[in-house]
mmCIF file of C-alpha atoms in Angstrom:
data_model
loop_
_atom_site.group_PDB
_atom_site.id
_atom_site.type_symbol
_atom_site.label_atom_id
_atom_site.label_comp_id
_atom_site.label_asym_id
_atom_site.label_seq_id
_atom_site.Cartn_x
_atom_site.Cartn_y
_atom_site.Cartn_z
ATOM 1 C CA MET A 1 11.832 -19.881 -6.052
ATOM 2 C CA THR A 2 11.464 -16.394 -7.538
ATOM 3 C CA LEU A 3 11.509 -13.320 -5.341
ATOM 4 C CA VAL A 4 7.759 -12.974 -6.110
ATOM 5 C CA GLY A 5 7.155 -16.526 -4.976
ATOM 6 C CA ALA A 6 9.155 -15.982 -1.822
ATOM 7 C CA LEU A 7 7.157 -12.888 -0.944
ATOM 8 C CA ASN A 8 3.937 -14.808 -1.592
ATOM 9 C CA SER A 9 5.179 -17.607 0.634
ATOM 10 C CA GLY A 10 6.198 -15.206 3.410
ATOM 11 C CA LEU A 11 2.828 -13.482 3.269
ATOM 12 C CA ARG A 12 1.062 -16.833 3.338
ATOM 13 C CA HIS A 13 3.042 -17.857 6.436
ATOM 14 C CA ALA A 14 2.261 -14.560 8.161
ATOM 15 C CA LEU A 15 -1.492 -14.976 7.395
ATOM 16 C CA ASP A 16 -1.336 -18.580 8.650
ATOM 17 C CA ASP A 17 0.538 -17.676 11.823
ATOM 18 C CA ASP A 18 -1.428 -14.655 12.961
ATOM 19 C CA PRO A 19 -5.168 -14.054 12.486
ATOM 20 C CA THR A 20 -4.652 -10.311 12.971
ATOM 21 C CA VAL A 21 -2.643 -9.988 9.751
ATOM 22 C CA VAL A 22 -4.696 -8.424 6.943
ATOM 23 C CA LEU A 23 -3.656 -7.368 3.458
ATOM 24 C CA ILE A 24 -4.996 -4.247 1.714
ATOM 25 C CA GLY A 25 -4.274 -3.084 -1.786
ATOM 26 C CA GLU A 26 -5.410 -2.342 -5.285
ATOM 27 C CA ASP A 27 -6.105 -5.542 -7.240
ATOM 28 C CA ILE A 28 -4.370 -7.763 -4.683
ATOM 29 C CA GLY A 29 -7.320 -10.085 -4.142
ATOM 30 C CA ARG A 30 -8.926 -11.586 -7.209
ATOM 31 C CA LEU A 31 -6.076 -10.514 -9.563
ATOM 32 C CA GLY A 32 -3.273 -11.341 -7.141
ATOM 33 C CA GLY A 33 -1.597 -7.974 -7.599
ATOM 34 C CA VAL A 34 0.015 -6.442 -10.686
ATOM 35 C CA PHE A 35 3.160 -8.538 -10.082
ATOM 36 C CA ARG A 36 1.164 -11.519 -8.726
ATOM 37 C CA VAL A 37 2.791 -11.289 -5.287
ATOM 38 C CA THR A 38 -0.556 -11.987 -3.554
ATOM 39 C CA ASP A 39 -1.760 -14.594 -6.058
ATOM 40 C CA GLY A 40 -4.091 -17.129 -4.448
ATOM 41 C CA LEU A 41 -4.105 -15.480 -1.006
ATOM 42 C CA GLN A 42 -7.677 -14.135 -1.163
ATOM 43 C CA ARG A 43 -8.911 -17.522 -2.361
ATOM 44 C CA ASP A 44 -7.250 -19.222 0.588
ATOM 45 C CA PHE A 45 -7.818 -16.642 3.346
ATOM 46 C CA GLY A 46 -10.967 -14.821 2.216
ATOM 47 C CA ALA A 47 -11.833 -11.275 1.253
ATOM 48 C CA ASP A 48 -11.921 -10.181 4.907
ATOM 49 C CA ARG A 49 -8.191 -10.802 5.204
ATOM 50 C CA VAL A 50 -6.971 -10.042 1.674
ATOM 51 C CA MET A 51 -8.896 -6.943 0.683
ATOM 52 C CA ASP A 52 -9.163 -5.257 -2.708
ATOM 53 C CA ALA A 53 -9.133 -1.509 -2.204
ATOM 54 C CA PRO A 54 -10.220 1.329 -4.513
ATOM 55 C CA LEU A 55 -7.630 3.542 -6.135
ATOM 56 C CA ALA A 56 -7.106 5.611 -3.010
ATOM 57 C CA GLU A 57 -3.697 5.259 -1.391
ATOM 58 C CA ALA A 58 -4.458 7.833 1.321
ATOM 59 C CA GLY A 59 -7.632 5.875 2.113
ATOM 60 C CA MET A 60 -5.765 2.581 2.337
ATOM 61 C CA MET A 61 -3.284 4.129 4.723
ATOM 62 C CA GLY A 62 -6.108 5.569 6.808
ATOM 63 C CA VAL A 63 -7.830 2.204 7.013
ATOM 64 C CA ALA A 64 -4.485 0.649 8.061
ATOM 65 C CA VAL A 65 -4.114 3.230 10.906
ATOM 66 C CA GLY A 66 -7.614 2.356 12.153
ATOM 67 C CA LEU A 67 -6.949 -1.381 11.907
ATOM 68 C CA ALA A 68 -3.646 -1.035 13.782
ATOM 69 C CA TYR A 69 -5.427 0.928 16.518
ATOM 70 C CA ARG A 70 -7.834 -1.992 16.799
ATOM 71 C CA GLY A 71 -5.112 -4.608 17.225
ATOM 72 C CA PHE A 72 -4.599 -5.727 13.647
ATOM 73 C CA ARG A 73 -1.319 -5.953 11.687
ATOM 74 C CA PRO A 74 -2.211 -4.449 8.303
ATOM 75 C CA VAL A 75 0.003 -4.939 5.272
ATOM 76 C CA VAL A 76 -0.642 -2.246 2.678
ATOM 77 C CA GLU A 77 0.466 -2.784 -0.881
ATOM 78 C CA ILE A 78 1.114 0.380 -2.871
ATOM 79 C CA GLN A 79 0.748 -0.849 -6.455
ATOM 80 C CA PHE A 80 3.682 1.181 -7.862
ATOM 81 C CA ASP A 81 6.288 3.353 -6.155
ATOM 82 C CA GLY A 82 5.049 6.604 -7.730
ATOM 83 C CA PHE A 83 1.567 6.015 -6.275
ATOM 84 C CA VAL A 84 2.755 6.320 -2.659
ATOM 85 C CA TYR A 85 2.694 10.128 -2.605
ATOM 86 C CA PRO A 86 -0.967 10.546 -1.623
ATOM 87 C CA ALA A 87 -0.330 8.235 1.384
ATOM 88 C CA ILE A 88 2.889 9.950 2.529
ATOM 89 C CA ASP A 89 1.122 12.530 4.703
ATOM 90 C CA GLN A 90 -0.453 9.865 6.902
ATOM 91 C CA LEU A 91 2.605 7.631 6.810
ATOM 92 C CA VAL A 92 4.982 10.399 7.906
ATOM 93 C CA THR A 93 2.758 12.504 10.209
ATOM 94 C CA GLN A 94 0.698 9.752 11.867
ATOM 95 C CA VAL A 95 2.087 6.256 11.414
ATOM 96 C CA ALA A 96 5.753 7.135 12.018
ATOM 97 C CA ARG A 97 5.116 9.380 14.994
ATOM 98 C CA ILE A 98 2.186 7.984 16.954
ATOM 99 C CA HIS A 99 4.252 5.657 19.131
ATOM 100 C CA TYR A 100 6.404 8.567 20.321
ATOM 101 C CA ARG A 101 3.522 11.032 20.423
ATOM 102 C CA THR A 102 1.678 8.764 22.858
ATOM 103 C CA ALA A 103 4.759 8.103 25.055
ATOM 104 C CA GLY A 104 4.772 4.510 23.884
ATOM 105 C CA ALA A 105 1.085 3.774 24.548
ATOM 106 C CA VAL A 106 0.184 3.139 20.913
ATOM 107 C CA ARG A 107 1.991 0.962 18.425
ATOM 108 C CA MET A 108 1.538 1.020 14.621
ATOM 109 C CA PRO A 109 2.473 -2.439 13.373
ATOM 110 C CA ILE A 110 1.833 -1.520 9.736
ATOM 111 C CA THR A 111 3.861 -2.879 6.875
ATOM 112 C CA VAL A 112 3.789 -0.898 3.626
ATOM 113 C CA ARG A 113 4.929 -2.895 0.624
ATOM 114 C CA ILE A 114 6.179 -0.797 -2.274
ATOM 115 C CA PRO A 115 7.567 -2.159 -5.541
ATOM 116 C CA TYR A 116 10.286 0.385 -6.388
ATOM 117 C CA GLY A 117 12.976 1.289 -8.829
ATOM 118 C CA GLY A 118 13.413 1.257 -12.566
ATOM 119 C CA GLY A 119 14.730 -1.209 -15.059
ATOM 120 C CA ILE A 120 11.443 -2.715 -16.210
ATOM 121 C CA GLY A 121 10.580 -0.261 -19.020
ATOM 122 C CA ALA A 122 7.620 1.232 -17.144
ATOM 123 C CA VAL A 123 6.162 4.687 -17.668
ATOM 124 C CA GLU A 124 6.071 7.726 -15.416
ATOM 125 C CA HIS A 125 4.951 7.019 -11.793
ATOM 126 C CA HIS A 126 5.894 3.364 -12.243
ATOM 127 C CA SER A 127 9.705 3.516 -11.919
ATOM 128 C CA GLU A 128 10.571 5.811 -9.015
ATOM 129 C CA SER A 129 12.802 5.398 -6.018
ATOM 130 C CA PRO A 130 11.125 7.212 -3.100
ATOM 131 C CA GLU A 131 13.246 5.543 -0.392
ATOM 132 C CA ALA A 132 14.967 8.759 0.618
ATOM 133 C CA TYR A 133 11.665 10.219 1.816
ATOM 134 C CA PHE A 134 11.229 7.342 4.176
ATOM 135 C CA THR A 135 14.785 6.879 5.390
ATOM 136 C CA HIS A 136 14.756 10.449 6.579
ATOM 137 C CA THR A 137 11.612 9.958 8.669
ATOM 138 C CA PRO A 138 12.128 9.134 12.315
ATOM 139 C CA GLY A 139 9.866 6.323 13.484
ATOM 140 C CA LEU A 140 9.840 4.355 10.228
ATOM 141 C CA ARG A 141 11.902 1.247 9.545
ATOM 142 C CA VAL A 142 12.878 1.010 5.890
ATOM 143 C CA VAL A 143 14.124 -2.220 4.392
ATOM 144 C CA THR A 144 14.621 -3.837 0.964
ATOM 145 C CA CYS A 145 15.357 -7.385 -0.044
ATOM 146 C CA ALA A 146 18.159 -8.578 -2.374
ATOM 147 C CA ASN A 147 17.187 -12.154 -3.060
ATOM 148 C CA PRO A 148 14.319 -14.613 -2.531
ATOM 149 C CA GLN A 149 15.558 -15.770 0.887
ATOM 150 C CA ASP A 150 15.778 -12.176 2.070
ATOM 151 C CA ALA A 151 12.298 -11.547 0.683
ATOM 152 C CA HIS A 152 10.689 -14.494 2.511
ATOM 153 C CA THR A 153 12.383 -13.910 5.836
ATOM 154 C CA MET A 154 12.203 -10.129 5.833
ATOM 155 C CA ILE A 155 8.503 -9.815 4.923
ATOM 156 C CA ARG A 156 7.641 -12.107 7.874
ATOM 157 C CA GLN A 157 9.897 -10.063 10.165
ATOM 158 C CA ALA A 158 8.415 -6.769 8.926
ATOM 159 C CA ILE A 159 4.873 -7.971 9.642
ATOM 160 C CA ALA A 160 5.808 -9.220 13.113
ATOM 161 C CA CYS A 161 7.502 -5.933 13.989
ATOM 162 C CA ASP A 162 5.541 -3.606 16.258
ATOM 163 C CA ASP A 163 7.027 -0.592 14.432
ATOM 164 C CA PRO A 164 5.841 0.626 11.027
ATOM 165 C CA VAL A 165 7.986 -0.839 8.231
ATOM 166 C CA VAL A 166 8.288 0.376 4.654
ATOM 167 C CA PHE A 167 9.197 -2.726 2.734
ATOM 168 C CA LEU A 168 10.720 -1.803 -0.635
ATOM 169 C CA GLU A 169 10.576 -4.549 -3.247
ATOM 170 C CA PRO A 170 13.017 -4.133 -6.169
ATOM 171 C CA LYS A 171 10.785 -4.667 -9.237
ATOM 172 C CA ARG A 172 13.735 -5.529 -11.485
ATOM 173 C CA ARG A 173 14.585 -8.488 -9.178
ATOM 174 C CA TYR A 174 11.025 -9.939 -8.913
ATOM 175 C CA TRP A 175 11.843 -12.820 -11.285
ATOM 176 C CA VAL A 176 15.342 -13.618 -9.912
ATOM 177 C CA LYS A 177 15.402 -17.191 -8.614
ATOM 178 C CA GLY A 178 17.186 -18.541 -5.545
ATOM 179 C CA GLU A 179 17.024 -21.122 -2.808
ATOM 180 C CA VAL A 180 14.554 -20.428 -0.018
ATOM 181 C CA ASP A 181 14.517 -22.169 3.296
ATOM 182 C CA GLU A 182 10.943 -21.508 4.483
ATOM 183 C CA ALA A 183 11.843 -22.840 7.930
ATOM 184 C CA LEU A 184 14.100 -19.759 8.493
ATOM 185 C CA ALA A 185 11.466 -17.687 10.144
ATOM 186 C CA LEU A 186 11.653 -15.036 12.751
#
């Protein structure tokens, strides 16, 4: 299975396992995402659970905060790494801190998927590595996957986590193939 296929499978399992999981992103529904990670998910789970969003990263993050407050587990896809900057304010000042700001009363189980890194011949804002911004932010978990098994297992773990997780997906490795044991879950 490719890393893309493993991510798709992991997202599918998360949607199957928990009705509070919702996906939000630009072109993730009908198109299946720029890299086709969400291909077929809107067809199988509906537009209420796999939502196409306008080109408004700050808006998507704001919607995710509201959904998390209401008991959902939103998974936000930032289309390209360089597009995350409009959402950083909410991610760093609200999402990462609200659990501690409320003395543990509020959780933000938000997963933010970000394809990152170079090596695919993409233009400006499509080949950045913003991970340092997130790793220096208390309250955020930051992870990346190395192979398809990692991708499948880790995306499910990230979504199940009660803390906010920035899930960095190495674009250059999207088409790397490897064995995936889908039974290895949480």
